[in-house]
CSV table of C-alpha atoms in Angstrom, one decimal:
chain,number,residue,atom,x,y,z
A,1,MET,CA,63.9,-51.3,-24.9
A,2,PRO,CA,65.7,-50.2,-21.7
A,3,LEU,CA,63.6,-50.0,-18.6
A,4,VAL,CA,64.6,-46.3,-18.2
A,5,ARG,CA,63.2,-45.4,-21.6
A,6,ARG,CA,60.0,-47.4,-20.9
A,7,ALA,CA,59.5,-45.6,-17.6
A,8,TRP,CA,60.2,-42.2,-19.3
A,9,LEU,CA,57.6,-42.9,-22.0
A,10,ALA,CA,55.0,-44.1,-19.6
A,11,ALA,CA,55.5,-41.1,-17.3
A,12,ARG,CA,55.4,-38.6,-20.2
A,13,VAL,CA,52.2,-40.1,-21.7
A,14,ALA,CA,50.5,-40.4,-18.3
A,15,GLY,CA,51.3,-36.8,-17.5
A,16,ILE,CA,49.9,-35.4,-20.7
A,17,ALA,CA,46.9,-37.6,-20.6
A,18,GLY,CA,46.2,-36.5,-17.0
A,19,ALA,CA,46.3,-32.9,-18.0
A,20,LEU,CA,43.9,-33.5,-20.8
A,21,LEU,CA,41.5,-35.3,-18.4
A,22,LEU,CA,41.7,-32.4,-16.0
A,23,VAL,CA,40.8,-30.0,-18.8
A,24,ALA,CA,37.8,-32.2,-19.7
A,25,SER,CA,36.6,-32.4,-16.1
A,26,ALA,CA,36.8,-28.6,-15.7
A,27,ALA,CA,34.6,-28.0,-18.8
A,28,THR,CA,30.9,-27.3,-18.6
A,29,ALA,CA,28.7,-30.2,-17.6
A,30,ALA,CA,27.8,-32.6,-20.3
A,31,SER,CA,24.7,-34.8,-20.9
A,32,LYS,CA,26.8,-38.0,-21.0
A,33,GLU,CA,30.3,-38.7,-19.9
A,34,SER,CA,32.3,-41.9,-19.6
A,35,LEU,CA,35.8,-43.3,-19.0
A,36,ARG,CA,36.6,-46.6,-20.7
A,37,LEU,CA,39.6,-48.9,-20.3
A,38,ASN,CA,40.7,-51.3,-23.1
A,39,LEU,CA,43.3,-54.0,-22.7
A,40,GLY,CA,44.6,-56.1,-25.5
A,41,LEU,CA,47.1,-58.9,-26.2
A,42,GLY,CA,48.2,-59.9,-29.7
A,43,ALA,CA,50.6,-62.4,-31.2
A,44,VAL,CA,52.1,-62.0,-34.7
A,45,LEU,CA,54.2,-64.5,-36.7
A,46,ASP,CA,56.5,-62.6,-39.0
A,47,ASP,CA,58.7,-64.3,-41.6
A,48,ASN,CA,61.0,-61.3,-42.2
A,49,PHE,CA,60.6,-58.8,-39.3
A,50,LEU,CA,63.6,-56.6,-40.3
A,51,GLU,CA,62.7,-56.6,-44.0
A,52,TYR,CA,65.9,-58.2,-45.3
A,53,SER,CA,66.3,-58.9,-49.1
A,54,ASP,CA,66.5,-62.4,-50.4
A,55,GLY,CA,70.3,-62.1,-50.7
A,56,GLN,CA,70.7,-60.8,-47.1
A,57,VAL,CA,68.5,-63.7,-45.8
A,58,ALA,CA,70.7,-66.2,-47.7
A,59,ASP,CA,73.9,-64.6,-46.3
A,60,PHE,CA,72.5,-64.7,-42.8
A,61,LYS,CA,71.5,-68.4,-43.0
A,62,ALA,CA,74.9,-69.3,-44.5
A,63,GLY,CA,76.7,-67.4,-41.8
A,64,VAL,CA,78.3,-65.0,-44.2
A,65,ASN,CA,79.3,-61.5,-42.9
A,66,PRO,CA,78.0,-62.2,-39.3
A,67,ASP,CA,79.0,-58.7,-38.2
A,68,ARG,CA,76.1,-57.3,-40.3
A,69,TYR,CA,73.5,-59.1,-38.2
A,70,SER,CA,72.7,-59.0,-34.5
A,71,ILE,CA,69.7,-61.3,-34.5
A,72,GLU,CA,69.0,-64.9,-33.8
A,73,SER,CA,66.6,-65.5,-36.8
A,74,VAL,CA,65.0,-63.5,-39.6
A,75,ASP,CA,61.6,-64.7,-38.5
A,76,ASP,CA,60.0,-64.4,-35.1
A,77,VAL,CA,56.8,-64.3,-33.0
A,78,THR,CA,56.0,-60.9,-31.6
A,79,ILE,CA,53.9,-60.4,-28.5
A,80,GLU,CA,52.0,-57.1,-28.6
A,81,PRO,CA,50.2,-56.0,-25.4
A,82,THR,CA,48.1,-52.8,-25.6
A,83,ALA,CA,46.4,-50.6,-23.1
A,84,SER,CA,44.2,-47.5,-23.6
A,85,LEU,CA,42.1,-45.1,-21.6
A,86,THR,CA,39.4,-43.2,-23.3
A,87,TYR,CA,37.3,-40.3,-22.0
A,88,GLU,CA,34.1,-39.4,-23.9
A,89,ARG,CA,31.7,-36.6,-23.5
A,90,GLU,CA,28.6,-36.5,-25.6
A,91,ARG,CA,26.5,-33.4,-26.2
A,92,ARG,CA,23.4,-32.8,-28.3
A,93,ARG,CA,23.2,-33.2,-32.0
A,94,GLY,CA,26.2,-35.4,-32.4
A,95,ALA,CA,28.7,-33.0,-30.8
A,96,GLY,CA,31.2,-34.2,-28.2
A,97,ARG,CA,34.7,-34.7,-27.1
A,98,THR,CA,37.0,-37.7,-27.1
A,99,LEU,CA,40.4,-38.0,-25.3
A,100,ARG,CA,42.4,-41.2,-25.7
A,101,MET,CA,45.8,-42.3,-24.3
A,102,ARG,CA,47.2,-45.5,-25.7
A,103,TRP,CA,50.4,-47.6,-25.1
A,104,THR,CA,51.6,-50.5,-27.3
A,105,GLY,CA,54.4,-52.9,-26.7
A,106,SER,CA,56.3,-55.1,-29.2
A,107,PHE,CA,58.4,-58.0,-27.7
A,108,GLN,CA,60.2,-60.5,-29.9
A,109,GLY,CA,60.3,-64.2,-28.9
A,110,LYS,CA,63.9,-64.7,-30.0
A,111,ASN,CA,65.3,-61.3,-30.9
A,112,GLY,CA,65.0,-59.1,-27.9
A,113,THR,CA,67.3,-56.5,-29.5
A,114,ALA,CA,64.2,-55.3,-31.5
A,115,ASP,CA,61.8,-54.9,-28.5
A,116,HIS,CA,60.2,-51.5,-28.3
A,117,GLY,CA,57.2,-49.6,-26.9
A,118,SER,CA,55.2,-46.7,-28.1
A,119,GLY,CA,52.6,-44.2,-26.8
A,120,SER,CA,50.0,-42.0,-28.4
A,121,LEU,CA,47.5,-39.3,-27.4
A,122,LEU,CA,44.4,-38.3,-29.3
A,123,TRP,CA,42.0,-35.3,-28.9
A,124,GLU,CA,38.9,-35.2,-31.1
A,125,GLU,CA,36.2,-32.5,-31.1
A,126,ALA,CA,32.9,-33.4,-32.8
A,127,PHE,CA,30.8,-30.4,-33.8
A,128,GLY,CA,27.7,-32.2,-35.0
A,129,LYS,CA,26.4,-32.8,-38.5
A,130,GLY,CA,29.4,-35.1,-39.2
A,131,ARG,CA,32.1,-32.5,-38.6
A,132,SER,CA,35.1,-33.2,-36.4
A,133,LEU,CA,38.6,-32.1,-35.8
A,134,THR,CA,41.3,-34.6,-34.5
A,135,LEU,CA,44.7,-33.9,-33.1
A,136,SER,CA,47.1,-36.7,-32.3
A,137,VAL,CA,50.7,-37.3,-31.2
A,138,TYR,CA,52.6,-40.6,-31.4
A,139,GLU,CA,56.0,-41.3,-29.8
A,140,LEU,CA,58.3,-44.3,-30.3
A,141,PRO,CA,61.5,-43.6,-28.4
A,142,ASN,CA,63.8,-46.5,-29.6
A,143,TYR,CA,63.1,-48.4,-32.8
A,144,TYR,CA,65.8,-50.8,-34.0
A,145,VAL,CA,66.4,-50.7,-37.8
A,146,ARG,CA,69.3,-53.2,-38.3
A,147,GLN,CA,73.1,-53.1,-38.4
A,148,LEU,CA,74.2,-50.5,-41.0
A,149,PHE,CA,77.5,-49.6,-42.5
A,150,ASP,CA,79.3,-46.7,-40.8
A,151,GLU,CA,81.6,-45.0,-43.4
A,152,ASP,CA,83.3,-43.0,-40.6
A,153,LEU,CA,85.0,-46.0,-39.1
A,154,PRO,CA,88.6,-46.8,-40.4
A,155,SER,CA,89.0,-49.7,-42.8
A,156,GLY,CA,91.7,-52.3,-42.6
A,157,THR,CA,91.8,-52.6,-38.8
A,158,GLY,CA,90.1,-55.9,-38.7
A,159,ALA,CA,87.2,-54.4,-36.6
A,160,THR,CA,83.7,-54.3,-37.9
A,161,ARG,CA,82.5,-51.2,-39.7
A,162,TYR,CA,78.8,-52.0,-39.0
A,163,ARG,CA,77.0,-50.4,-36.1
A,164,ARG,CA,73.5,-50.7,-34.6
A,165,ALA,CA,71.1,-48.2,-36.2
A,166,SER,CA,68.0,-47.1,-34.2
A,167,PHE,CA,65.9,-44.0,-34.1
A,168,ALA,CA,63.3,-42.1,-32.0
A,169,LEU,CA,60.1,-41.3,-33.9
A,170,THR,CA,57.6,-38.5,-33.2
A,171,LEU,CA,54.4,-38.1,-35.3
A,172,ALA,CA,52.0,-35.2,-35.0
A,173,SER,CA,48.8,-35.0,-37.1
A,174,ILE,CA,45.7,-33.0,-37.6
A,175,ALA,CA,42.6,-34.1,-39.5
A,176,TRP,CA,39.2,-32.5,-40.4
A,177,LYS,CA,36.2,-34.7,-41.3
A,178,GLN,CA,33.1,-33.4,-42.9
A,179,ARG,CA,29.9,-35.3,-43.9
A,180,VAL,CA,29.0,-34.5,-47.5
A,181,ALA,CA,26.1,-37.0,-47.9
A,182,PRO,CA,24.0,-39.0,-45.4
A,183,ARG,CA,26.6,-41.9,-45.3
A,184,THR,CA,29.7,-40.3,-46.8
A,185,LEU,CA,32.5,-38.5,-45.1
A,186,VAL,CA,35.5,-36.7,-46.6
A,187,SER,CA,38.6,-35.8,-44.7
A,188,VAL,CA,41.7,-33.7,-45.2
A,189,ALA,CA,44.8,-34.3,-43.0
A,190,TYR,CA,48.4,-33.4,-42.4
A,191,GLN,CA,51.1,-35.4,-40.6
A,192,TYR,CA,54.5,-34.3,-39.5
A,193,GLU,CA,57.1,-37.0,-38.8
A,194,ARG,CA,60.5,-36.6,-37.1
A,195,ARG,CA,63.2,-39.3,-36.9
A,196,ASN,CA,66.2,-38.8,-34.7
A,197,TYR,CA,68.9,-41.5,-35.1
A,198,ASN,CA,71.5,-42.7,-32.7
A,199,ASP,CA,74.9,-40.9,-32.7
A,200,ASP,CA,76.5,-43.2,-35.2
A,201,PHE,CA,74.0,-42.3,-37.9
A,202,LEU,CA,73.1,-38.6,-37.4
A,203,GLU,CA,73.1,-38.1,-41.2
A,204,ARG,CA,69.8,-40.1,-41.3
A,205,ASP,CA,67.9,-37.7,-39.1
A,206,SER,CA,64.9,-36.5,-41.1
A,207,ASP,CA,61.7,-34.4,-41.3
A,208,THR,CA,58.8,-35.7,-43.3
A,209,HIS,CA,55.6,-33.9,-44.3
A,210,GLU,CA,52.5,-35.7,-45.5
A,211,PRO,CA,49.3,-33.9,-46.6
A,212,GLY,CA,46.5,-36.1,-47.7
A,213,ALA,CA,42.7,-36.6,-48.2
A,214,GLY,CA,40.3,-39.4,-47.9
A,215,LEU,CA,36.7,-40.6,-48.4
A,216,ASP,CA,34.6,-43.1,-46.4
A,217,TRP,CA,31.2,-44.5,-47.3
A,218,THR,CA,29.0,-46.7,-45.1
A,219,GLN,CA,25.8,-48.5,-46.2
A,220,ARG,CA,22.6,-47.8,-44.3
A,221,GLY,CA,22.7,-50.2,-41.3
A,222,GLY,CA,26.5,-50.5,-41.5
A,223,ARG,CA,26.6,-53.8,-43.4
A,224,LEU,CA,29.0,-52.6,-46.0
A,225,GLY,CA,31.7,-49.9,-46.0
A,226,PHE,CA,34.4,-48.6,-48.2
A,227,GLY,CA,37.2,-46.1,-47.8
A,228,THR,CA,40.0,-44.6,-50.0
A,229,ASN,CA,42.8,-42.1,-49.4
A,230,ILE,CA,45.6,-40.4,-51.2
A,231,ALA,CA,48.6,-38.6,-49.7
A,232,TYR,CA,52.0,-37.1,-50.7
A,233,ARG,CA,55.2,-37.7,-48.7
A,234,ALA,CA,58.3,-35.5,-48.8
A,235,SER,CA,61.2,-36.4,-46.5
A,236,SER,CA,64.2,-34.3,-46.1
A,237,ALA,CA,67.2,-35.9,-44.4
A,238,ARG,CA,70.2,-34.2,-42.7
A,239,ALA,CA,72.5,-36.1,-45.1
A,240,GLU,CA,75.7,-35.2,-43.2
A,241,ASP,CA,77.2,-35.9,-39.8
A,242,GLY,CA,79.3,-32.7,-39.7
A,243,ASN,CA,82.7,-34.3,-39.7
A,244,ASP,CA,83.6,-33.7,-43.4
A,245,PRO,CA,85.9,-30.8,-44.5
A,246,ALA,CA,84.2,-27.6,-45.7
A,247,GLY,CA,83.6,-27.6,-49.5
A,248,ILE,CA,83.8,-31.4,-49.8
A,249,THR,CA,80.8,-33.5,-50.7
A,250,PRO,CA,79.9,-35.5,-47.6
A,251,ASP,CA,80.6,-39.2,-47.7
A,252,ASP,CA,77.3,-39.9,-45.9
A,253,PRO,CA,74.2,-41.4,-47.5
A,254,ASP,CA,71.3,-39.1,-48.3
A,255,VAL,CA,68.0,-40.8,-47.5
A,256,SER,CA,65.8,-37.9,-48.7
A,257,TYR,CA,62.8,-38.9,-50.9
A,258,HIS,CA,59.4,-38.0,-52.1
A,259,GLY,CA,56.4,-40.1,-53.2
A,260,VAL,CA,52.7,-40.8,-53.1
A,261,VAL,CA,50.5,-43.0,-50.9
A,262,LEU,CA,47.3,-44.6,-52.4
A,263,GLY,CA,45.1,-46.7,-50.2
A,264,ALA,CA,41.7,-48.4,-50.3
A,265,GLU,CA,39.9,-50.6,-47.7
A,266,GLY,CA,36.6,-52.4,-47.6
A,267,ARG,CA,34.5,-54.1,-44.9
A,268,VAL,CA,31.5,-56.3,-45.0
A,269,GLN,CA,29.4,-57.7,-42.2
A,270,LEU,CA,29.2,-61.5,-42.6
A,271,ALA,CA,26.9,-62.4,-39.7
A,272,ARG,CA,25.0,-60.7,-36.9
A,273,GLY,CA,23.0,-62.4,-34.2
A,274,ARG,CA,23.0,-63.7,-30.7
A,275,SER,CA,26.6,-64.9,-31.0
A,276,GLY,CA,27.7,-61.4,-32.0
A,277,ARG,CA,28.9,-59.7,-35.2
A,278,LEU,CA,31.4,-61.0,-37.7
A,279,VAL,CA,33.1,-58.6,-40.1
A,280,ALA,CA,35.5,-59.2,-42.9
A,281,GLU,CA,38.1,-56.5,-43.8
A,282,ALA,CA,40.4,-56.0,-46.7
A,283,ALA,CA,42.9,-53.2,-47.3
A,284,TYR,CA,45.5,-52.4,-50.0
A,285,GLU,CA,48.1,-49.7,-50.0
A,286,LEU,CA,50.6,-48.5,-52.6
A,287,ARG,CA,53.6,-46.4,-51.6
A,288,THR,CA,56.3,-45.0,-54.0
A,289,ARG,CA,59.6,-43.4,-53.1
A,290,ASP,CA,61.9,-41.5,-55.4
A,291,TYR,CA,65.2,-40.9,-53.6
A,292,THR,CA,66.7,-37.5,-54.4
A,293,SER,CA,70.4,-38.2,-53.5
A,294,ASP,CA,72.7,-36.6,-56.0
A,295,ARG,CA,75.8,-38.4,-54.7
A,296,VAL,CA,77.0,-41.1,-57.1
A,297,ALA,CA,79.0,-42.7,-54.3
A,298,ASP,CA,75.8,-43.2,-52.4
A,299,ARG,CA,75.1,-46.5,-54.1
A,300,SER,CA,72.1,-47.4,-51.9
A,301,HIS,CA,70.1,-44.3,-52.7
A,302,PHE,CA,71.5,-42.6,-55.9
A,303,ASP,CA,68.9,-42.8,-58.7
A,304,ARG,CA,66.8,-45.2,-56.7
A,305,GLN,CA,63.1,-45.7,-56.9
A,306,ASP,CA,60.9,-47.9,-54.6
A,307,GLN,CA,57.4,-49.3,-55.0
A,308,LEU,CA,55.8,-50.9,-52.0
A,309,ASN,CA,52.6,-52.9,-52.1
A,310,ASP,CA,50.8,-53.9,-48.9
A,311,LEU,CA,47.7,-56.2,-48.7
A,312,THR,CA,45.9,-57.0,-45.5
A,313,LEU,CA,43.0,-59.4,-45.0
A,314,GLY,CA,41.2,-59.6,-41.6
A,315,LEU,CA,38.3,-61.0,-39.7
A,316,ARG,CA,36.8,-59.3,-36.6
A,317,TRP,CA,34.4,-60.9,-34.2
A,318,ASN,CA,32.5,-58.9,-31.6
A,319,PRO,CA,30.5,-61.3,-29.4
A,320,PRO,CA,28.2,-60.0,-26.6
A,321,GLY,CA,30.2,-58.9,-23.6
A,322,PRO,CA,33.5,-57.2,-23.1
A,323,PHE,CA,35.7,-59.2,-25.5
A,324,SER,CA,36.5,-58.9,-29.2
A,325,LEU,CA,38.8,-61.0,-31.4
A,326,ARG,CA,40.6,-60.1,-34.6
A,327,THR,CA,42.7,-62.2,-36.9
A,328,PHE,CA,44.6,-61.0,-40.0
A,329,TYR,CA,47.1,-61.9,-42.7
A,330,GLN,CA,49.4,-59.2,-44.2
A,331,HIS,CA,51.7,-59.4,-47.3
A,332,GLU,CA,54.1,-56.6,-48.0
A,333,ASN,CA,56.4,-56.5,-51.0
A,334,ASN,CA,58.9,-53.7,-51.8
A,335,HIS,CA,60.7,-53.5,-55.1
A,336,ALA,CA,63.7,-51.2,-55.3
A,337,SER,CA,65.3,-50.3,-58.7
A,338,PHE,CA,68.6,-48.5,-59.2
A,339,GLY,CA,70.0,-46.6,-62.2
A,340,ALA,CA,73.2,-48.7,-62.1
A,341,LEU,CA,74.2,-52.1,-60.8
A,342,ASN,CA,74.0,-51.9,-57.1
A,343,PRO,CA,76.2,-54.1,-54.9
A,344,PRO,CA,74.9,-56.0,-51.9
A,345,THR,CA,74.1,-53.6,-49.0
A,346,THR,CA,72.7,-53.7,-45.5
A,347,ASP,CA,70.2,-50.9,-46.2
A,348,PRO,CA,66.6,-52.0,-46.7
A,349,ALA,CA,65.9,-52.5,-50.4
A,350,SER,CA,63.8,-55.1,-52.2
A,351,TYR,CA,62.1,-57.5,-49.8
A,352,SER,CA,58.9,-59.4,-49.1
A,353,GLU,CA,57.3,-60.0,-45.7
A,354,ASN,CA,54.4,-62.0,-44.5
A,355,ARG,CA,52.6,-61.5,-41.2
A,356,ILE,CA,49.8,-63.5,-39.6
A,357,GLY,CA,48.4,-62.7,-36.2
A,358,ALA,CA,45.5,-62.6,-33.8
A,359,SER,CA,44.6,-60.2,-31.0
A,360,LEU,CA,42.1,-60.3,-28.1
A,361,THR,CA,40.7,-57.1,-26.7
A,362,TYR,CA,38.9,-56.5,-23.4
A,363,GLY,CA,36.9,-53.3,-22.8
A,364,THR,CA,35.1,-52.1,-19.7
A,365,THR,CA,33.6,-48.8,-18.6
A,366,LEU,CA,35.2,-47.6,-15.4
A,367,TRP,CA,33.0,-44.6,-14.9
A,368,LYS,CA,30.0,-42.8,-16.5
A,369,ARG,CA,27.3,-40.3,-15.6
């Protein structure tokens, strides 16, 4: 990601976070307050980081259609530094306030074209008795998708008709949690998602709405835990770039869709003692997408249905002291089906991806009273 964009994101996040901290400082005195810094560094080995289909991977390795790829390899090692600053104020009977600012980077070992950074802000108000309201904002200013076909470029000129596709992503969410039993929480949430693509692919700009609900149970003492969630996603794309004659069906793709999200996760404490606590984690998520394009010429999305399965297994070790370590394995598989025979395309379709990684986190309290 260009240095100017990185500086812009850092300044914007720092400014908003500073304002939130000033608000917190101006509030009435609390029984306990603290400011905590967390720094992390992770490394992830990904065998298909741009989610290419088997056919696209074969084409890339064979050197076929080189203008469709601007990468050195389909696999890579990603370095992921993180930094967060958290202000907490605890009041009586479980009430309190949490403000968190977080930055995350993603830097490829061989494919710098896909580097990016993101920032987030979180505000949580706890009202006691297991009730809390959380507001959060997430920004990713420049995410590389891949090279995509640009139908607006003239054919037969000998020049490539594939262009770099990237977007800026903004997420805003609100969630309410409520304890319904001594160790059981239920939640309802809503998330809004905005994607703004670069000028070559304005037709892919979209707004996505995702309402959902969840349940989380923890055994007494915290040895076992289980959570589940369900959500519905509806995405509406711009579906035109504005250069088609009036009354003519646009020749642009329509990436609008709707679908469900089903998830479950479990955690179990394997060991606890002088060497710290070791916890095993497992999570599964199912996502469906029914594309709503009514354009027969839109062969990548017309009468298309996707089903994505995502499985994650992890181990987390929290030894005494300021450090913690997490390792994980993730397998993701997306199956795309079409109503008619679909020719090879550069759009993401059926693919499989495996990721294995580890991260080390350091945490320290900068101030408390």
